[in-house]
PDB file of C-alpha atoms and ligand atoms in Angstrom:
ATOM      1  CA  MET A 237     -54.371 -72.282 -97.300  1.00  0.00           C
ATOM      2  CA  ALA A 238     -50.611 -71.441 -96.779  1.00  0.00           C
ATOM      3  CA  GLY A 239     -49.334 -71.713 -93.192  1.00  0.00           C
ATOM      4  CA  TYR A 240     -47.683 -73.671 -90.400  1.00  0.00           C
ATOM      5  CA  ILE A 241     -49.838 -75.663 -88.037  1.00  0.00           C
ATOM      6  CA  SER A 242     -47.908 -77.598 -85.471  1.00  0.00           C
ATOM      7  CA  GLU A 243     -48.780 -81.360 -85.268  1.00  0.00           C
ATOM      8  CA  ASP A 244     -48.420 -81.119 -81.602  1.00  0.00           C
ATOM      9  CA  SER A 245     -51.947 -80.094 -80.174  1.00  0.00           C
ATOM     10  CA  ARG A 246     -50.710 -80.338 -76.530  1.00  0.00           C
ATOM     11  CA  LYS A 247     -50.781 -77.011 -74.437  1.00  0.00           C
ATOM     12  CA  VAL A 248     -47.634 -75.027 -74.763  1.00  0.00           C
ATOM     13  CA  THR A 249     -45.676 -74.837 -71.573  1.00  0.00           C
ATOM     14  CA  THR A 250     -42.461 -73.134 -70.560  1.00  0.00           C
ATOM     15  CA  HIS A 251     -40.804 -76.494 -70.724  1.00  0.00           C
ATOM     16  CA  ARG A 252     -41.772 -76.858 -74.243  1.00  0.00           C
ATOM     17  CA  LEU A 253     -40.561 -73.607 -75.301  1.00  0.00           C
ATOM     18  CA  VAL A 254     -36.999 -74.378 -73.871  1.00  0.00           C
ATOM     19  CA  GLU A 255     -37.281 -77.754 -75.911  1.00  0.00           C
ATOM     20  CA  MET A 256     -38.145 -75.662 -79.026  1.00  0.00           C
ATOM     21  CA  LYS A 257     -35.131 -73.473 -78.696  1.00  0.00           C
ATOM     22  CA  GLN A 258     -32.927 -76.515 -78.026  1.00  0.00           C
ATOM     23  CA  ARG A 259     -33.960 -78.061 -81.078  1.00  0.00           C
ATOM     24  CA  GLY A 260     -33.921 -74.831 -83.193  1.00  0.00           C
ATOM     25  CA  GLU A 261     -37.658 -74.569 -83.773  1.00  0.00           C
ATOM     26  CA  LYS A 262     -38.426 -70.769 -83.866  1.00  0.00           C
ATOM     27  CA  ILE A 263     -41.235 -69.657 -81.592  1.00  0.00           C
ATOM     28  CA  SER A 264     -44.241 -67.759 -82.761  1.00  0.00           C
ATOM     29  CA  MET A 265     -45.654 -65.269 -80.656  1.00  0.00           C
ATOM     30  CA  LEU A 266     -48.567 -62.579 -81.145  1.00  0.00           C
ATOM     31  CA  THR A 267     -50.749 -60.411 -79.105  1.00  0.00           C
ATOM     32  CA  ALA A 268     -54.482 -60.709 -78.341  1.00  0.00           C
ATOM     33  CA  TYR A 269     -56.805 -58.883 -76.159  1.00  0.00           C
ATOM     34  CA  ASP A 270     -60.246 -60.212 -76.637  1.00  0.00           C
ATOM     35  CA  TYR A 271     -61.988 -63.681 -77.068  1.00  0.00           C
ATOM     36  CA  THR A 272     -62.677 -63.673 -80.799  1.00  0.00           C
ATOM     37  CA  MET A 273     -59.150 -62.659 -81.716  1.00  0.00           C
ATOM     38  CA  ALA A 274     -57.811 -65.091 -79.285  1.00  0.00           C
ATOM     39  CA  GLN A 275     -59.710 -68.030 -80.903  1.00  0.00           C
ATOM     40  CA  ILE A 276     -58.502 -67.026 -84.375  1.00  0.00           C
ATOM     41  CA  VAL A 277     -54.959 -66.634 -83.186  1.00  0.00           C
ATOM     42  CA  ASP A 278     -54.937 -69.834 -81.294  1.00  0.00           C
ATOM     43  CA  GLY A 279     -56.691 -71.786 -83.949  1.00  0.00           C
ATOM     44  CA  ALA A 280     -54.051 -70.709 -86.399  1.00  0.00           C
ATOM     45  CA  GLY A 281     -51.527 -72.511 -84.241  1.00  0.00           C
ATOM     46  CA  MET A 282     -49.688 -69.717 -82.501  1.00  0.00           C
ATOM     47  CA  ASP A 283     -47.207 -70.833 -79.761  1.00  0.00           C
ATOM     48  CA  VAL A 284     -47.582 -68.028 -77.278  1.00  0.00           C
ATOM     49  CA  ILE A 285     -50.336 -65.409 -77.094  1.00  0.00           C
ATOM     50  CA  LEU A 286     -49.437 -61.994 -75.545  1.00  0.00           C
ATOM     51  CA  VAL A 287     -52.138 -60.090 -73.654  1.00  0.00           C
ATOM     52  CA  GLY A 288     -49.853 -57.079 -74.086  1.00  0.00           C
ATOM     53  CA  ASP A 289     -50.328 -53.775 -72.313  1.00  0.00           C
ATOM     54  CA  SER A 290     -50.131 -52.434 -75.894  1.00  0.00           C
ATOM     55  CA  ALA A 291     -53.917 -52.955 -75.267  1.00  0.00           C
ATOM     56  CA  SER A 292     -53.655 -49.373 -73.762  1.00  0.00           C
ATOM     57  CA  ASN A 293     -52.841 -48.177 -77.350  1.00  0.00           C
ATOM     58  CA  VAL A 294     -54.539 -50.367 -79.688  1.00  0.00           C
ATOM     59  CA  MET A 295     -57.708 -51.136 -77.674  1.00  0.00           C
ATOM     60  CA  ALA A 296     -58.144 -47.923 -75.651  1.00  0.00           C
ATOM     61  CA  GLY A 297     -56.458 -45.382 -77.796  1.00  0.00           C
ATOM     62  CA  ASN A 298     -54.106 -44.019 -75.340  1.00  0.00           C
ATOM     63  CA  VAL A 299     -50.712 -42.509 -76.480  1.00  0.00           C
ATOM     64  CA  THR A 300     -48.793 -44.719 -74.235  1.00  0.00           C
ATOM     65  CA  THR A 301     -48.978 -47.916 -72.332  1.00  0.00           C
ATOM     66  CA  LEU A 302     -48.835 -46.258 -68.862  1.00  0.00           C
ATOM     67  CA  PRO A 303     -52.564 -45.689 -68.314  1.00  0.00           C
ATOM     68  CA  ILE A 304     -53.933 -49.240 -68.413  1.00  0.00           C
ATOM     69  CA  THR A 305     -54.828 -50.549 -65.069  1.00  0.00           C
ATOM     70  CA  LEU A 306     -54.384 -53.792 -63.286  1.00  0.00           C
ATOM     71  CA  ASP A 307     -58.162 -54.457 -63.538  1.00  0.00           C
ATOM     72  CA  GLN A 308     -58.210 -53.629 -67.333  1.00  0.00           C
ATOM     73  CA  MET A 309     -55.374 -55.936 -67.860  1.00  0.00           C
ATOM     74  CA  ILE A 310     -57.276 -58.681 -65.826  1.00  0.00           C
ATOM     75  CA  TYR A 311     -60.313 -58.207 -68.087  1.00  0.00           C
ATOM     76  CA  HIS A 312     -58.454 -58.478 -71.299  1.00  0.00           C
ATOM     77  CA  ALA A 313     -56.567 -61.542 -70.043  1.00  0.00           C
ATOM     78  CA  LYS A 314     -59.879 -63.280 -68.918  1.00  0.00           C
ATOM     79  CA  SER A 315     -61.296 -62.678 -72.451  1.00  0.00           C
ATOM     80  CA  VAL A 316     -58.398 -64.124 -74.151  1.00  0.00           C
ATOM     81  CA  VAL A 317     -57.916 -67.164 -71.975  1.00  0.00           C
ATOM     82  CA  ARG A 318     -61.565 -68.149 -72.722  1.00  0.00           C
ATOM     83  CA  GLY A 319     -60.664 -68.313 -76.487  1.00  0.00           C
ATOM     84  CA  VAL A 320     -57.480 -70.328 -76.206  1.00  0.00           C
ATOM     85  CA  ARG A 321     -56.841 -74.138 -75.994  1.00  0.00           C
ATOM     86  CA  ARG A 322     -53.212 -74.607 -77.021  1.00  0.00           C
ATOM     87  CA  ALA A 323     -51.123 -71.530 -76.872  1.00  0.00           C
ATOM     88  CA  MET A 324     -49.323 -70.318 -73.837  1.00  0.00           C
ATOM     89  CA  VAL A 325     -51.092 -67.252 -72.564  1.00  0.00           C
ATOM     90  CA  VAL A 326     -48.620 -64.520 -71.114  1.00  0.00           C
ATOM     91  CA  VAL A 327     -49.981 -61.340 -69.530  1.00  0.00           C
ATOM     92  CA  ASP A 328     -48.182 -58.100 -69.222  1.00  0.00           C
ATOM     93  CA  MET A 329     -48.000 -56.545 -65.636  1.00  0.00           C
ATOM     94  CA  PRO A 330     -49.032 -52.958 -66.239  1.00  0.00           C
ATOM     95  CA  PHE A 331     -47.067 -49.955 -65.361  1.00  0.00           C
ATOM     96  CA  GLY A 332     -47.283 -49.277 -61.509  1.00  0.00           C
ATOM     97  CA  SER A 333     -48.522 -52.698 -60.646  1.00  0.00           C
ATOM     98  CA  TYR A 334     -44.922 -54.118 -59.766  1.00  0.00           C
ATOM     99  CA  GLN A 335     -42.243 -51.147 -59.573  1.00  0.00           C
ATOM    100  CA  GLY A 336     -43.230 -50.141 -55.932  1.00  0.00           C
ATOM    101  CA  ASN A 337     -42.014 -52.955 -54.017  1.00  0.00           C
ATOM    102  CA  GLU A 338     -41.699 -56.790 -54.109  1.00  0.00           C
ATOM    103  CA  LEU A 339     -44.994 -57.344 -52.003  1.00  0.00           C
ATOM    104  CA  GLU A 340     -47.002 -55.106 -54.266  1.00  0.00           C
ATOM    105  CA  GLY A 341     -45.539 -56.812 -57.232  1.00  0.00           C
ATOM    106  CA  LEU A 342     -46.369 -60.197 -55.876  1.00  0.00           C
ATOM    107  CA  ALA A 343     -49.872 -59.247 -54.888  1.00  0.00           C
ATOM    108  CA  SER A 344     -50.434 -57.831 -58.397  1.00  0.00           C
ATOM    109  CA  ALA A 345     -49.020 -61.117 -59.957  1.00  0.00           C
ATOM    110  CA  ILE A 346     -51.154 -63.279 -57.857  1.00  0.00           C
ATOM    111  CA  ARG A 347     -54.357 -61.299 -58.730  1.00  0.00           C
ATOM    112  CA  ILE A 348     -53.722 -61.617 -62.481  1.00  0.00           C
ATOM    113  CA  MET A 349     -53.061 -65.475 -62.121  1.00  0.00           C
ATOM    114  CA  LYS A 350     -55.982 -66.026 -59.830  1.00  0.00           C
ATOM    115  CA  GLU A 351     -58.490 -64.063 -61.819  1.00  0.00           C
ATOM    116  CA  SER A 352     -57.468 -64.534 -65.285  1.00  0.00           C
ATOM    117  CA  HIS A 353     -56.274 -68.265 -65.293  1.00  0.00           C
ATOM    118  CA  ALA A 354     -53.540 -67.283 -67.549  1.00  0.00           C
ATOM    119  CA  ASP A 355     -50.130 -69.114 -67.688  1.00  0.00           C
ATOM    120  CA  ALA A 356     -47.525 -66.591 -67.182  1.00  0.00           C
ATOM    121  CA  LEU A 357     -46.488 -63.027 -66.813  1.00  0.00           C
ATOM    122  CA  LYS A 358     -44.132 -60.598 -68.458  1.00  0.00           C
ATOM    123  CA  MET A 359     -42.365 -57.636 -66.731  1.00  0.00           C
ATOM    124  CA  GLU A 360     -40.299 -54.896 -68.184  1.00  0.00           C
ATOM    125  CA  GLY A 361     -36.921 -54.175 -66.577  1.00  0.00           C
ATOM    126  CA  GLY A 362     -33.652 -55.902 -65.423  1.00  0.00           C
ATOM    127  CA  GLU A 363     -31.727 -55.184 -62.306  1.00  0.00           C
ATOM    128  CA  GLU A 364     -33.911 -52.638 -60.789  1.00  0.00           C
ATOM    129  CA  ILE A 365     -36.957 -55.178 -60.572  1.00  0.00           C
ATOM    130  CA  ILE A 366     -34.955 -58.443 -60.044  1.00  0.00           C
ATOM    131  CA  GLY A 367     -36.063 -58.834 -56.459  1.00  0.00           C
ATOM    132  CA  THR A 368     -39.733 -58.696 -57.335  1.00  0.00           C
ATOM    133  CA  VAL A 369     -39.038 -61.097 -60.243  1.00  0.00           C
ATOM    134  CA  LYS A 370     -37.466 -63.592 -57.903  1.00  0.00           C
ATOM    135  CA  ARG A 371     -40.400 -63.266 -55.395  1.00  0.00           C
ATOM    136  CA  ILE A 372     -43.044 -63.765 -58.024  1.00  0.00           C
ATOM    137  CA  ILE A 373     -41.193 -66.784 -59.464  1.00  0.00           C
ATOM    138  CA  SER A 374     -40.822 -68.268 -56.009  1.00  0.00           C
ATOM    139  CA  ALA A 375     -44.573 -68.155 -55.603  1.00  0.00           C
ATOM    140  CA  GLY A 376     -44.808 -70.612 -58.641  1.00  0.00           C
ATOM    141  CA  ILE A 377     -45.467 -67.975 -61.316  1.00  0.00           C
ATOM    142  CA  PRO A 378     -43.643 -68.225 -64.507  1.00  0.00           C
ATOM    143  CA  VAL A 379     -42.118 -64.813 -65.470  1.00  0.00           C
ATOM    144  CA  MET A 380     -40.883 -63.671 -68.874  1.00  0.00           C
ATOM    145  CA  GLY A 381     -38.580 -60.560 -69.016  1.00  0.00           C
ATOM    146  CA  HIS A 382     -38.548 -57.675 -71.313  1.00  0.00           C
ATOM    147  CA  LEU A 383     -35.629 -55.594 -72.165  1.00  0.00           C
ATOM    148  CA  GLY A 384     -34.410 -53.028 -74.879  1.00  0.00           C
ATOM    149  CA  LEU A 385     -37.119 -50.671 -75.529  1.00  0.00           C
ATOM    150  CA  MET A 386     -39.622 -50.734 -72.730  1.00  0.00           C
ATOM    151  CA  PRO A 387     -42.609 -48.744 -73.493  1.00  0.00           C
ATOM    152  CA  GLN A 388     -43.540 -48.388 -69.795  1.00  0.00           C
ATOM    153  CA  SER A 389     -40.137 -46.185 -69.451  1.00  0.00           C
ATOM    154  CA  ILE A 390     -41.222 -44.029 -72.384  1.00  0.00           C
ATOM    155  CA  ASN A 391     -41.157 -40.772 -70.306  1.00  0.00           C
ATOM    156  CA  LYS A 392     -37.589 -41.690 -69.204  1.00  0.00           C
ATOM    157  CA  TYR A 393     -36.268 -42.175 -72.816  1.00  0.00           C
ATOM    158  CA  GLY A 394     -38.377 -39.402 -74.498  1.00  0.00           C
ATOM    159  CA  THR A 395     -38.420 -41.398 -77.725  1.00  0.00           C
ATOM    160  CA  TYR A 396     -39.435 -44.832 -79.416  1.00  0.00           C
ATOM    161  CA  THR A 397     -36.049 -45.257 -81.219  1.00  0.00           C
ATOM    162  CA  VAL A 398     -33.733 -48.189 -81.067  1.00  0.00           C
ATOM    163  CA  ARG A 399     -32.110 -48.924 -77.855  1.00  0.00           C
ATOM    164  CA  ALA A 400     -28.775 -50.217 -76.810  1.00  0.00           C
ATOM    165  CA  LYS A 401     -26.805 -48.763 -79.729  1.00  0.00           C
ATOM    166  CA  ASP A 402     -24.043 -47.482 -77.507  1.00  0.00           C
ATOM    167  CA  ASP A 403     -21.767 -49.765 -75.561  1.00  0.00           C
ATOM    168  CA  ALA A 404     -22.740 -48.951 -72.137  1.00  0.00           C
ATOM    169  CA  GLU A 405     -26.454 -49.538 -72.676  1.00  0.00           C
ATOM    170  CA  ALA A 406     -25.484 -52.834 -74.657  1.00  0.00           C
ATOM    171  CA  GLN A 407     -23.496 -54.031 -71.743  1.00  0.00           C
ATOM    172  CA  LYS A 408     -26.252 -53.260 -69.164  1.00  0.00           C
ATOM    173  CA  LEU A 409     -28.691 -55.173 -71.380  1.00  0.00           C
ATOM    174  CA  VAL A 410     -26.463 -58.190 -71.698  1.00  0.00           C
ATOM    175  CA  ARG A 411     -25.881 -58.124 -67.817  1.00  0.00           C
ATOM    176  CA  ASP A 412     -29.641 -57.709 -67.108  1.00  0.00           C
ATOM    177  CA  ALA A 413     -30.468 -60.542 -69.463  1.00  0.00           C
ATOM    178  CA  HIS A 414     -28.256 -62.854 -67.515  1.00  0.00           C
ATOM    179  CA  LEU A 415     -29.747 -61.688 -64.164  1.00  0.00           C
ATOM    180  CA  LEU A 416     -33.279 -62.375 -65.499  1.00  0.00           C
ATOM    181  CA  GLU A 417     -32.059 -66.049 -66.483  1.00  0.00           C
ATOM    182  CA  GLU A 418     -30.507 -66.468 -63.249  1.00  0.00           C
ATOM    183  CA  ALA A 419     -33.552 -65.136 -61.407  1.00  0.00           C
ATOM    184  CA  GLY A 420     -35.502 -68.055 -63.076  1.00  0.00           C
ATOM    185  CA  CYS A 421     -37.199 -66.223 -65.963  1.00  0.00           C
ATOM    186  CA  PHE A 422     -38.478 -68.828 -68.557  1.00  0.00           C
ATOM    187  CA  GLY A 423     -38.097 -66.561 -71.530  1.00  0.00           C
ATOM    188  CA  LEU A 424     -37.134 -62.927 -72.581  1.00  0.00           C
ATOM    189  CA  VAL A 425     -38.452 -60.432 -75.035  1.00  0.00           C
ATOM    190  CA  LEU A 426     -35.982 -58.042 -76.598  1.00  0.00           C
ATOM    191  CA  GLU A 427     -37.686 -54.949 -78.147  1.00  0.00           C
ATOM    192  CA  LYS A 428     -35.972 -52.810 -80.880  1.00  0.00           C
ATOM    193  CA  ILE A 429     -32.381 -53.291 -80.416  1.00  0.00           C
ATOM    194  CA  PRO A 430     -29.623 -53.963 -83.079  1.00  0.00           C
ATOM    195  CA  ALA A 431     -29.973 -57.401 -84.531  1.00  0.00           C
ATOM    196  CA  GLN A 432     -26.324 -58.409 -83.703  1.00  0.00           C
ATOM    197  CA  LEU A 433     -26.770 -57.682 -80.137  1.00  0.00           C
ATOM    198  CA  ALA A 434     -30.029 -59.594 -79.916  1.00  0.00           C
ATOM    199  CA  GLY A 435     -28.433 -62.683 -81.734  1.00  0.00           C
ATOM    200  CA  CYS A 436     -25.451 -62.524 -79.201  1.00  0.00           C
ATOM    201  CA  VAL A 437     -27.970 -62.650 -76.002  1.00  0.00           C
ATOM    202  CA  ALA A 438     -29.922 -65.287 -77.642  1.00  0.00           C
ATOM    203  CA  ARG A 439     -26.745 -67.460 -78.027  1.00  0.00           C
ATOM    204  CA  GLU A 440     -25.592 -66.772 -74.550  1.00  0.00           C
ATOM    205  CA  LEU A 441     -28.910 -67.621 -72.820  1.00  0.00           C
ATOM    206  CA  THR A 442     -30.350 -71.020 -72.475  1.00  0.00           C
ATOM    207  CA  ILE A 443     -33.958 -69.565 -72.272  1.00  0.00           C
ATOM    208  CA  PRO A 444     -35.712 -68.597 -75.454  1.00  0.00           C
ATOM    209  CA  VAL A 445     -35.276 -64.988 -76.557  1.00  0.00           C
ATOM    210  CA  ILE A 446     -38.244 -63.574 -78.562  1.00  0.00           C
ATOM    211  CA  GLY A 447     -37.632 -60.462 -80.598  1.00  0.00           C
ATOM    212  CA  ILE A 448     -39.550 -57.420 -81.810  1.00  0.00           C
ATOM    213  CA  GLY A 449     -37.502 -55.276 -84.050  1.00  0.00           C
ATOM    214  CA  ALA A 450     -34.452 -57.141 -82.985  1.00  0.00           C
ATOM    215  CA  GLY A 451     -33.818 -59.145 -86.052  1.00  0.00           C
ATOM    216  CA  GLY A 452     -33.924 -62.820 -87.010  1.00  0.00           C
ATOM    217  CA  ASP A 453     -31.080 -64.374 -85.088  1.00  0.00           C
ATOM    218  CA  VAL A 454     -33.233 -64.862 -82.093  1.00  0.00           C
ATOM    219  CA  ASP A 455     -35.441 -67.874 -80.869  1.00  0.00           C
ATOM    220  CA  GLY A 456     -38.729 -66.346 -81.963  1.00  0.00           C
ATOM    221  CA  GLN A 457     -40.743 -63.305 -83.000  1.00  0.00           C
ATOM    222  CA  VAL A 458     -43.633 -61.317 -81.508  1.00  0.00           C
ATOM    223  CA  LEU A 459     -45.871 -58.595 -83.103  1.00  0.00           C
ATOM    224  CA  VAL A 460     -48.963 -56.784 -82.153  1.00  0.00           C
ATOM    225  CA  VAL A 461     -51.766 -58.334 -83.965  1.00  0.00           C
ATOM    226  CA  GLN A 462     -53.523 -55.123 -85.245  1.00  0.00           C
ATOM    227  CA  ASP A 463     -50.033 -53.984 -86.672  1.00  0.00           C
ATOM    228  CA  MET A 464     -49.498 -57.280 -88.490  1.00  0.00           C
ATOM    229  CA  LEU A 465     -52.923 -57.462 -89.952  1.00  0.00           C
ATOM    230  CA  GLY A 466     -52.669 -53.890 -91.024  1.00  0.00           C
ATOM    231  CA  MET A 467     -55.629 -52.548 -89.131  1.00  0.00           C
ATOM    232  CA  ASN A 468     -53.411 -49.429 -87.994  1.00  0.00           C
ATOM    233  CA  ASN A 469     -52.795 -47.534 -91.272  1.00  0.00           C
ATOM    234  CA  GLY A 470     -50.668 -44.980 -89.619  1.00  0.00           C
ATOM    235  CA  PHE A 471     -48.077 -47.240 -87.837  1.00  0.00           C
ATOM    236  CA  ARG A 472     -45.513 -48.666 -90.166  1.00  0.00           C
ATOM    237  CA  PRO A 473     -42.053 -49.073 -88.488  1.00  0.00           C
ATOM    238  CA  ARG A 474     -39.417 -50.775 -90.438  1.00  0.00           C
ATOM    239  CA  PHE A 475     -39.555 -54.000 -88.303  1.00  0.00           C
ATOM    240  CA  LEU A 476     -43.210 -54.614 -89.054  1.00  0.00           C
ATOM    241  CA  ARG A 477     -44.379 -56.898 -91.744  1.00  0.00           C
ATOM    242  CA  ARG A 478     -48.090 -56.496 -92.706  1.00  0.00           C
ATOM    243  CA  TYR A 479     -49.589 -59.861 -93.616  1.00  0.00           C
ATOM    244  CA  ALA A 480     -53.133 -58.407 -94.507  1.00  0.00           C
ATOM    245  CA  ASP A 481     -54.494 -54.918 -95.307  1.00  0.00           C
ATOM    246  CA  LEU A 482     -57.560 -55.320 -93.049  1.00  0.00           C
ATOM    247  CA  HIS A 483     -58.067 -51.452 -92.854  1.00  0.00           C
ATOM    248  CA  THR A 484     -59.099 -51.521 -96.331  1.00  0.00           C
ATOM    249  CA  VAL A 485     -61.016 -54.861 -96.358  1.00  0.00           C
ATOM    250  CA  MET A 486     -63.126 -53.651 -93.201  1.00  0.00           C
ATOM    251  CA  THR A 487     -63.556 -49.992 -94.382  1.00  0.00           C
ATOM    252  CA  ASP A 488     -64.945 -51.570 -97.592  1.00  0.00           C
ATOM    253  CA  ALA A 489     -67.237 -54.038 -95.932  1.00  0.00           C
ATOM    254  CA  ILE A 490     -68.533 -51.464 -93.583  1.00  0.00           C
ATOM    255  CA  SER A 491     -69.110 -49.058 -96.376  1.00  0.00           C
ATOM    256  CA  ARG A 492     -70.890 -51.494 -98.178  1.00  0.00           C
ATOM    257  CA  TYR A 493     -73.133 -52.243 -95.340  1.00  0.00           C
ATOM    258  CA  ILE A 494     -73.871 -48.430 -94.694  1.00  0.00           C
ATOM    259  CA  SER A 495     -74.970 -48.219 -98.481  1.00  0.00           C
ATOM    260  CA  ASP A 496     -77.045 -51.309 -98.279  1.00  0.00           C
ATOM    261  CA  VAL A 497     -78.955 -49.989 -95.125  1.00  0.00           C
ATOM    262  CA  LYS A 498     -79.494 -46.471 -96.826  1.00  0.00           C
ATOM    263  CA  THR A 499     -80.819 -47.983-100.084  1.00  0.00           C
ATOM    264  CA  SER A 500     -82.949 -50.601 -98.141  1.00  0.00           C
ATOM    265  CA  ASP A 501     -81.118 -53.352 -99.866  1.00  0.00           C
ATOM    266  CA  PHE A 502     -80.518 -54.874 -96.329  1.00  0.00           C
ATOM    267  CA  PRO A 503     -82.204 -56.767 -95.209  1.00  0.00           C
ATOM    268  CA  ASN A 504     -83.860 -58.690 -98.014  1.00  0.00           C
ATOM    269  CA  GLU A 505     -86.595 -61.122 -97.833  1.00  0.00           C
ATOM    270  CA  LYS A 506     -84.296 -64.048 -97.006  1.00  0.00           C
ATOM    271  CA  GLU A 507     -82.913 -62.169 -94.105  1.00  0.00           C
ATOM    272  CA  GLN A 508     -86.024 -61.621 -92.176  1.00  0.00           C
ATOM    273  CA  TYR A 509     -88.363 -63.717 -90.178  1.00  0.00           C
TER     274      TYR A 509
HETATM  275  O1  KIV B  73     -47.379 -54.966 -74.993  1.00  0.00           O
HETATM  276  C1  KIV B  73     -46.959 -55.552 -75.924  1.00  0.00           C
HETATM  277  O2  KIV B  73     -47.739 -55.629 -77.064  1.00  0.00           O
HETATM  278  C2  KIV B  73     -45.563 -55.834 -76.015  1.00  0.00           C
HETATM  279  C3  KIV B  73     -44.861 -56.594 -77.122  1.00  0.00           C
HETATM  280  C4  KIV B  73     -44.569 -55.198 -78.076  1.00  0.00           C
HETATM  281  C5  KIV B  73     -43.798 -57.379 -76.947  1.00  0.00           C
HETATM  282  O3  KIV B  73     -45.024 -55.845 -74.886  1.00  0.00           O
END
C-alpha cells in the first residue's frame, strides 16, 4: 500500500508541530467529524485532525458554516476524540461562540475542551479577536489561528473567491499573522490566498502555517475529508486534489445492494442464522 506512516507513534503535540516545522517536515491535516472516519484518518498516520465547522456544510447540508452550534461542534468533537490515538485533535469554535466578548469566548472554549477532551481549538480572525485569543490561551488552551478566506465571515465578503489579492488586505493579513503568533497561537491556517503571500507568512513566522488553497510554500496542508475522497461530486475548486472517487464507489455498492434485496439474492443461506 502506497503512503507515508510516521515511525513516531507518540501523540502529536503543539511542541512536536513546531519541531516538524523546524526540521522542514510537512504537517498533514485533514478534517473528520465522526468516530469511524476519525479512526481511519488517524490510523493512516495523519498529524492533525480538524473537527471543522465545515461539518455544517458536509454533515448537515447547510449552505454556510454559520448555523452550526456549540453543542453540535461538541458532539462531533467527542465522536472524533473517541476514534483517535495519535493525531492532535483541533476543534473549530463555531460562529457566534466567541465574537461577542472575551468572557463568552473563554466560556465556549472551556466547554469544548472539558466536554470533548480535544487537544486544541481553532478561531477565525486577527486583530478583532486578539483579546479573546489571549484570554483563552492564558487559560491553558492551545489556539490555532485562521486567516485569509474565513467562511464564518461569508456574509461580509459575499463570495468564496481568493482573499488578500490587493496590497491593503495582504498587509492586514501579515499584521494579523504576527499578532496571532505574539498572542501565543501554536499554528495558523491560511485559506485561499495567493501562494506567494502564504509562503512569505510561513517564512516570517516561527509557528507552523498550514494552507488550504494557499500553495505549497507553507508548513503543511489541510483539506476537507469528503472533498479529497471525492464524496462531493459537485465541489471541484482548483486547490482540491481528489484522491478517490468514493461517490462512484459508494453509489455502485449501494445500487448493487438495492438490486440484491429486490431480487432476493441477499441474504443467502450463509448470511442467515
Ligand atoms: O472548517 C474547516 O473545515 C476548516 C478548513 C477548511 C481549514 O476550517
